Amino acid sequence: MTRIVPVGLGARAYEVVIGEGVLDEAGQRLLPFLKNRRVAVVSDETVWRLHGARLSGVLDRSGIDVSPVIVPPGEQTKSFEGLADVCDRLLALELDRGDVVVAFGGGVVGDLAGFAAAIYKRGVDFVQIPTTLLAQVDSSVGGKTAIDTPRGKNLLGAFHQPRLVLADLEVLGALPDREMRAGYAEIVKYGLLGDFAFFEWLEANGRHVLARDPDALTHAVARSVEMKAEIVAEDEKEQGRRALLNLGHTFGHALESETGYGEALLHGEAVAAGMSLAFHFSASQGLCPAQDASRAQAAIAAAGLPTRLADIPGSPFAAERLVRHMAQDKKAEGGRLTFILARAIGEAFVARDVPAYAVRDFLLAEGAAA
Ligand code: NAD
């Protein structure tokens, strides 16, 4: 069954269409957004090899001309060089302001193509067709686009909302299990940050989601997107409540910095460990019952995801280095550390004044090196 979740952003409102086989409707769903029957599809080599012919065929049958812009897979493509390459190829295609860029891939392609669309000739429309679970439940919705620089991740970017998001659950069939688990971490995040009933549903049904059971997957993706859409509609530019979506990210980014943003630790895995640490840190500060922290950890671990520092390749890390990464995080304001902490499962809040020493002590108690 197809589910449609609206993202209520006034003149920039759009729909997220979720279901098995929605890719087959791509032509009909895209047509209303096209001034010319022409799109540039940015995708990575892996996704294009697996699903490119299907998307091209579907668009072709609707009379839409497809120009593929294929990039290498992996985080390193989300760079200045990767952006320059994509923009140059869009220019070579003589794409004009009335044409549409389609991002067909995971979060890397979505962030890169979205940013290119935001700056190409001062902005063209773009459509997201996310092909990883992480991209379907998180990165394709909300309009954050970015590239990495040698100084850090996602430091250059723009808010640029897509005109449409098509999340076909069938394309997850060939997604490696590890990528499924990484995406699942972001699904658990929604339960942990704001919906206890959804968290309980995931405790009972998480294994069906990971096994790609169509009904379980549809519910989990739709509920996640609903929560993200609701938060984004309320706080598009992250002035307040949207920051809750960063649950697990301050600890997670520090771990990603230590492990080099690569295969050793995927973004979703870093978020998984980061969420467990955020709950345990909240408990250590007397903000949240210890049993909630244990329960959050158990739900994350049950999905085969890391939950403690010792689970991360390269551990032990020096507590001081981890805190330094956190202080460099772009969410750190005026030297104070900002964390998303919790009062309970389903009740996260933004803590803007967390002292570095408390975090250091906690990390040491967690087994970080002195
Ligand atoms: P990714 O785009 O690198 O995809 C992971 C891997 O899966 C790649 O090798 C890709 O080729 C492959 N793949 C994609 N779809 C596939 C499919 N259907 N079948 C088989 N293989 C497939 O990684 P990701 O986890 O999707 O995204 C991570 C990125 O998303 C990070 O750069 C992160 O910063 C970004 N992100 C952005 C936001 C946002 O709001 N903009 C939110 C969260 C994460």
Coordinates of C-alpha atoms and ligand atoms in Angstrom, one line a residue:
M1 CA 0.0 0.0 0.0
T2 CA 1.3 3.4 -0.9
R3 CA 1.5 6.0 1.8
I4 CA 1.8 9.8 1.1
V5 CA 3.2 12.0 3.8
P6 CA 2.8 15.8 3.2
V7 CA 5.6 18.1 4.3
G8 CA 3.7 21.3 5.2
L9 CA 6.0 24.1 4.2
G10 CA 3.6 26.6 2.6
A11 CA 4.6 27.5 -0.9
R12 CA 7.4 25.0 -0.7
A13 CA 5.2 22.1 0.5
Y14 CA 5.8 18.7 -1.0
E15 CA 4.8 15.1 -0.7
V16 CA 6.8 12.0 0.3
V17 CA 5.4 9.0 -1.6
I18 CA 6.3 5.7 0.2
G19 CA 5.6 2.2 -1.0
E20 CA 6.6 -0.9 -2.9
G21 CA 7.1 -0.1 -6.6
V22 CA 6.6 3.7 -6.5
L23 CA 9.5 4.0 -8.9
D24 CA 7.2 2.7 -11.6
E25 CA 5.1 5.8 -11.1
A26 CA 8.0 8.1 -11.3
G27 CA 7.1 9.5 -14.8
Q28 CA 3.6 10.3 -14.0
R29 CA 4.5 11.8 -10.6
L30 CA 7.3 13.9 -12.0
L31 CA 5.5 15.3 -15.0
P32 CA 3.6 18.1 -13.1
F33 CA 7.0 19.5 -12.0
L34 CA 8.6 19.6 -15.4
K35 CA 8.4 22.6 -17.7
N36 CA 10.4 20.7 -20.2
R37 CA 10.2 17.0 -20.5
R38 CA 13.7 16.6 -19.5
V39 CA 15.6 15.7 -16.3
A40 CA 19.2 15.2 -15.2
V41 CA 19.5 12.2 -12.9
V42 CA 22.4 12.3 -10.5
S43 CA 23.2 8.8 -9.2
D44 CA 26.1 6.7 -8.1
E45 CA 27.7 3.8 -10.1
T46 CA 26.2 1.1 -7.8
V47 CA 22.7 2.4 -7.8
W48 CA 22.7 3.2 -11.5
R49 CA 24.0 -0.3 -12.3
L50 CA 21.2 -1.9 -10.2
H51 CA 18.3 0.4 -10.9
G52 CA 19.2 2.9 -13.7
A53 CA 17.7 1.0 -16.5
R54 CA 14.4 0.7 -14.6
L55 CA 14.2 4.4 -13.9
S56 CA 15.3 5.4 -17.4
G57 CA 12.7 3.1 -18.9
V58 CA 9.9 4.4 -16.7
L59 CA 10.7 8.1 -17.5
D60 CA 11.1 7.3 -21.1
R61 CA 7.7 5.8 -21.3
S62 CA 6.3 9.1 -20.0
G63 CA 8.2 10.9 -22.7
I64 CA 10.8 12.4 -20.3
D65 CA 14.3 12.7 -21.7
V66 CA 16.9 11.4 -19.1
S67 CA 20.5 12.7 -18.9
P68 CA 22.4 10.5 -16.4
V69 CA 25.2 12.2 -14.3
I70 CA 26.9 9.2 -12.6
V71 CA 29.3 9.7 -9.8
P72 CA 31.5 7.3 -7.8
P73 CA 29.8 5.8 -4.7
G74 CA 31.0 6.8 -1.2
E75 CA 31.3 9.7 1.1
Q76 CA 34.5 11.1 -0.7
T77 CA 32.2 12.1 -3.6
K78 CA 30.5 14.6 -1.3
S79 CA 33.4 17.0 -1.7
F80 CA 34.3 20.3 -3.5
E81 CA 35.7 18.3 -6.4
G82 CA 32.6 16.1 -6.5
L83 CA 30.4 19.2 -6.5
A84 CA 32.4 20.9 -9.2
D85 CA 32.2 17.8 -11.4
V86 CA 28.4 17.5 -11.0
C87 CA 27.9 21.2 -11.7
D88 CA 30.2 21.1 -14.7
R89 CA 28.3 18.2 -16.2
L90 CA 24.9 19.9 -15.6
L91 CA 26.3 23.0 -17.4
A92 CA 27.6 20.8 -20.2
L93 CA 24.1 19.4 -20.6
E94 CA 22.9 23.0 -20.9
L95 CA 20.3 22.3 -18.3
D96 CA 18.2 25.5 -17.9
R97 CA 16.2 26.9 -15.0
G98 CA 13.0 25.1 -16.0
D99 CA 14.7 21.6 -15.9
V100 CA 14.8 19.4 -12.9
V101 CA 17.6 17.6 -11.1
V102 CA 16.7 14.1 -9.8
A103 CA 18.8 12.7 -6.9
F104 CA 18.7 8.9 -7.3
G105 CA 20.7 7.2 -4.6
G106 CA 21.6 7.3 -0.9
G107 CA 22.3 10.3 1.3
V108 CA 25.6 11.0 -0.4
V109 CA 23.9 11.5 -3.8
G110 CA 21.0 13.3 -2.2
D111 CA 23.2 15.8 -0.4
L112 CA 25.5 16.4 -3.4
A113 CA 22.8 16.6 -6.1
G114 CA 20.6 18.7 -3.8
F115 CA 23.4 21.2 -3.1
A116 CA 24.3 21.3 -6.9
A117 CA 20.6 22.0 -7.6
A118 CA 20.6 24.8 -4.9
I119 CA 23.4 26.7 -6.6
Y120 CA 23.1 25.7 -10.3
K121 CA 22.1 29.0 -12.1
R122 CA 21.0 30.2 -8.6
G123 CA 18.7 27.3 -8.0
V124 CA 16.8 24.7 -9.9
D125 CA 14.1 22.3 -8.7
F126 CA 15.1 18.9 -7.6
V127 CA 13.4 15.6 -6.8
Q128 CA 14.7 13.0 -4.4
I129 CA 14.4 9.3 -5.2
P130 CA 16.2 7.9 -2.1
T131 CA 17.5 4.3 -2.4
T132 CA 18.9 3.5 1.0
L133 CA 16.8 3.1 4.2
L134 CA 18.8 6.0 5.8
A135 CA 18.0 8.3 2.9
Q136 CA 14.3 7.3 2.8
V137 CA 13.7 7.9 6.5
D138 CA 16.0 10.9 7.0
S139 CA 18.2 12.6 4.5
S140 CA 15.8 12.9 1.5
V141 CA 13.3 14.9 3.6
G142 CA 13.8 18.3 5.1
G143 CA 15.9 20.1 2.5
K144 CA 19.4 20.0 4.1
T145 CA 22.0 19.6 1.4
A146 CA 25.8 19.7 1.9
I147 CA 29.3 18.6 1.0
D148 CA 32.2 17.8 3.3
T149 CA 35.5 19.7 3.4
P150 CA 38.8 18.6 4.9
R151 CA 37.9 20.6 8.0
G152 CA 34.7 18.6 8.6
K153 CA 31.5 17.0 7.5
N154 CA 28.6 18.9 6.0
L155 CA 30.2 22.3 6.5
L156 CA 29.2 23.8 3.2
G157 CA 25.6 23.5 2.1
A158 CA 22.2 25.0 1.7
F159 CA 18.6 24.5 2.7
H160 CA 16.9 23.6 -0.6
Q161 CA 13.7 21.6 -0.3
P162 CA 12.9 19.0 -2.9
R163 CA 9.7 19.3 -4.9
L164 CA 8.9 15.6 -4.4
V165 CA 10.3 12.6 -2.7
L166 CA 9.7 9.0 -4.0
A167 CA 10.7 6.3 -1.6
D168 CA 10.4 2.9 -3.3
L169 CA 10.8 0.2 -0.7
E170 CA 11.4 -2.5 -3.3
V171 CA 14.8 -1.0 -4.2
L172 CA 16.0 -1.8 -0.7
G173 CA 16.0 -5.5 -1.7
A174 CA 19.6 -5.4 -2.9
L175 CA 20.8 -3.0 -0.1
P176 CA 23.5 -4.7 2.0
D177 CA 22.3 -5.8 5.5
R178 CA 24.8 -3.5 7.1
E179 CA 23.3 -0.4 5.3
M180 CA 19.8 -1.6 6.4
R181 CA 20.9 -1.6 10.0
A182 CA 22.5 1.8 9.6
G183 CA 19.2 3.2 8.3
Y184 CA 17.3 1.4 11.0
A185 CA 19.3 3.4 13.6
E186 CA 17.7 6.6 12.3
I187 CA 14.3 4.9 12.6
V188 CA 14.9 4.0 16.2
K189 CA 16.0 7.7 16.7
Y190 CA 12.4 8.9 16.0
G191 CA 11.0 6.6 18.7
L192 CA 13.7 7.6 21.2
L193 CA 13.4 11.3 20.6
G194 CA 9.6 11.7 20.5
D195 CA 7.3 8.7 20.2
F196 CA 7.4 6.0 23.0
A197 CA 4.6 4.0 21.3
F198 CA 6.6 3.8 18.1
F199 CA 9.7 2.8 20.1
E200 CA 7.7 -0.1 21.7
W201 CA 6.4 -1.1 18.2
L202 CA 10.0 -1.2 17.1
E203 CA 11.0 -3.3 20.0
A204 CA 8.4 -5.8 18.9
N205 CA 8.7 -5.5 15.1
G206 CA 12.3 -4.2 14.4
R207 CA 13.4 -7.6 13.1
H208 CA 10.6 -7.6 10.5
V209 CA 11.7 -4.1 9.4
L210 CA 15.3 -5.4 9.0
A211 CA 14.0 -8.4 7.2
R212 CA 12.3 -6.1 4.7
D213 CA 8.8 -7.3 5.5
P214 CA 6.7 -5.0 3.3
D215 CA 4.1 -4.0 5.9
A216 CA 6.6 -3.5 8.7
L217 CA 8.9 -1.5 6.5
T218 CA 6.1 0.7 5.2
H219 CA 4.9 1.5 8.7
A220 CA 8.4 2.2 10.0
V221 CA 9.4 4.4 7.0
A222 CA 6.1 6.3 7.0
R223 CA 6.1 6.9 10.7
S224 CA 9.7 8.1 10.6
V225 CA 8.9 10.5 7.7
E226 CA 5.8 11.7 9.4
M227 CA 7.8 12.7 12.4
K228 CA 10.5 14.3 10.4
A229 CA 8.0 16.2 8.3
E230 CA 6.2 17.5 11.3
I231 CA 9.4 18.7 12.9
V232 CA 10.7 20.3 9.7
A233 CA 7.4 22.0 9.0
E234 CA 7.6 23.6 12.5
D235 CA 11.3 24.6 12.4
E236 CA 12.7 24.4 8.8
K237 CA 16.0 26.2 9.5
E238 CA 16.8 24.5 12.8
Q239 CA 16.3 27.4 15.1
G240 CA 14.8 25.2 17.8
R241 CA 13.0 21.9 17.8
R242 CA 14.6 20.5 14.6
A243 CA 17.8 20.1 16.6
L244 CA 16.1 17.1 18.3
L245 CA 16.8 15.2 15.1
N246 CA 20.4 15.4 16.0
L247 CA 19.9 12.9 18.9
G248 CA 23.1 10.8 19.0
H249 CA 24.9 13.1 16.6
T250 CA 27.3 14.9 18.9
F251 CA 28.8 11.7 20.3
G252 CA 28.4 10.1 16.8
H253 CA 30.3 12.8 14.9
A254 CA 33.1 12.6 17.4
L255 CA 33.4 8.9 16.8
E256 CA 33.1 9.4 13.0
S257 CA 35.9 11.9 13.2
E258 CA 38.1 9.4 15.0
T259 CA 37.3 6.6 12.6
G260 CA 37.8 8.7 9.5
Y261 CA 34.2 8.9 8.1
G262 CA 34.5 5.6 6.2
E263 CA 33.7 1.9 6.1
A264 CA 35.0 1.4 9.6
L265 CA 32.0 3.2 11.1
L266 CA 29.0 4.1 8.9
H267 CA 27.0 7.3 9.8
G268 CA 24.0 5.3 11.0
E269 CA 26.3 3.1 13.2
A270 CA 27.8 6.2 14.7
V271 CA 24.4 7.6 15.4
A272 CA 23.4 4.3 17.0
A273 CA 26.3 4.3 19.4
G274 CA 25.8 8.1 19.9
M275 CA 22.1 7.6 20.9
S276 CA 23.0 4.9 23.4
L277 CA 25.7 7.1 24.9
A278 CA 23.4 10.2 25.0
F279 CA 20.9 8.1 27.0
H280 CA 23.6 6.8 29.4
F281 CA 25.0 10.3 29.7
S282 CA 21.5 11.6 30.5
A283 CA 21.2 8.9 33.2
S284 CA 24.6 9.7 34.6
Q285 CA 23.5 13.3 35.1
G286 CA 20.3 12.3 36.9
L287 CA 18.2 13.5 34.0
C288 CA 16.7 10.2 32.9
P289 CA 16.0 6.9 34.6
A290 CA 18.9 4.4 34.2
Q291 CA 16.4 1.7 33.1
D292 CA 15.4 3.9 30.1
A293 CA 19.0 4.1 29.1
S294 CA 19.4 0.3 29.4
R295 CA 16.2 -0.2 27.4
A296 CA 17.3 2.2 24.6
Q297 CA 20.6 0.4 24.5
A298 CA 19.0 -3.0 24.3
A299 CA 16.8 -2.0 21.4
I300 CA 19.7 -0.6 19.4
A301 CA 21.9 -3.7 20.2
A302 CA 19.1 -6.0 19.2
A303 CA 19.4 -4.6 15.7
G304 CA 23.1 -5.6 15.6
L305 CA 24.2 -2.0 16.0
P306 CA 27.0 -0.6 18.2
T307 CA 26.0 0.9 21.6
R308 CA 29.2 1.4 23.6
L309 CA 32.6 2.9 22.9
A310 CA 34.2 -0.6 23.1
D311 CA 32.0 -1.6 20.1
I312 CA 33.7 0.9 17.8
P313 CA 36.7 -0.2 15.7
G314 CA 39.8 1.6 16.9
S315 CA 38.6 1.9 20.5
P316 CA 39.8 3.0 23.1
F317 CA 39.7 6.6 22.0
A318 CA 41.2 9.4 24.1
A319 CA 38.4 11.2 26.1
E320 CA 40.1 14.5 25.4
R321 CA 40.2 14.0 21.7
L322 CA 36.5 13.0 21.6
V323 CA 35.6 16.2 23.6
R324 CA 37.7 18.3 21.2
H325 CA 35.8 16.9 18.2
M326 CA 32.5 17.8 20.0
A327 CA 33.7 21.3 20.7
Q328 CA 34.4 21.7 16.9
D329 CA 31.0 20.4 16.0
K330 CA 29.1 23.1 14.2
K331 CA 26.3 22.8 16.8
A332 CA 28.7 23.9 19.5
E333 CA 27.9 27.6 20.3
G334 CA 30.3 29.9 22.0
G335 CA 32.5 27.0 23.3
R336 CA 29.7 25.4 25.2
L337 CA 28.7 21.9 24.2
T338 CA 25.2 21.3 22.8
F339 CA 23.7 17.8 23.2
I340 CA 20.4 16.3 22.6
L341 CA 19.6 14.6 25.9
A342 CA 16.6 12.7 27.2
R343 CA 14.3 12.7 30.2
A344 CA 12.9 9.4 29.1
I345 CA 12.4 7.3 26.0
G346 CA 10.4 9.5 23.7
E347 CA 11.3 12.7 25.5
A348 CA 14.5 14.2 24.1
F349 CA 15.4 17.8 24.7
V350 CA 18.1 20.3 23.6
A351 CA 20.7 20.9 26.3
R352 CA 22.8 23.9 25.3
D353 CA 25.1 24.3 28.3
V354 CA 26.7 20.9 28.9
P355 CA 30.1 21.4 30.6
A356 CA 33.0 19.7 28.9
Y357 CA 34.3 18.1 32.1
A358 CA 31.0 16.2 32.7
V359 CA 31.3 14.7 29.3
R360 CA 35.0 13.9 29.8
D361 CA 34.3 12.2 33.1
F362 CA 31.4 10.2 31.5
L363 CA 33.6 9.1 28.6
L364 CA 36.4 8.0 31.0
A365 CA 33.8 6.0 33.0
E366 CA 32.7 4.5 29.7
G367 CA 36.2 3.2 29.0
A368 CA 37.7 6.0 27.0
A369 CA 41.5 6.5 27.4
A370 CA 42.8 9.2 29.8
Ligands
NAD1 P1 25.4 6.3 0.7 O1 24.7 7.3 -0.1 O2 26.9 6.4 0.7 O3 24.9 4.9 0.4 C1 25.5 3.8 1.0 C2 26.0 2.7 0.0 O4 24.8 2.0 -0.5 C3 26.7 3.3 -1.2 O5 27.7 2.5 -1.5 C4 25.6 3.2 -2.3 O6 26.2 3.0 -3.6 C5 24.9 2.0 -1.9 N1 23.4 1.9 -2.3 C6 22.6 2.9 -2.3 N2 21.3 2.5 -2.7 C7 21.5 1.2 -2.9 C8 20.5 0.1 -3.2 N3 19.2 0.4 -3.3 N4 21.0 -1.1 -3.3 C9 22.3 -1.4 -3.1 N5 23.2 -0.5 -2.8 C10 22.8 0.8 -2.7 O7 25.0 6.5 2.3 P2 23.7 6.8 3.1 O8 23.8 6.0 4.3 O9 22.5 6.6 2.2 O10 23.8 8.3 3.4 C11 24.9 8.8 4.2 C12 25.0 10.3 3.9 O11 23.8 11.0 4.2 C13 26.1 11.0 4.7 O12 26.9 11.8 3.9 C14 25.3 11.9 5.7 O13 26.0 13.1 6.0 C15 24.1 12.2 4.9 N6 22.9 12.6 5.7 C16 22.3 13.7 5.3 C17 21.1 14.1 6.0 C18 20.4 15.3 5.6 O14 19.4 15.7 6.3 N7 20.7 15.9 4.5 C19 20.7 13.3 7.1 C20 21.4 12.1 7.4 C21 22.5 11.8 6.7

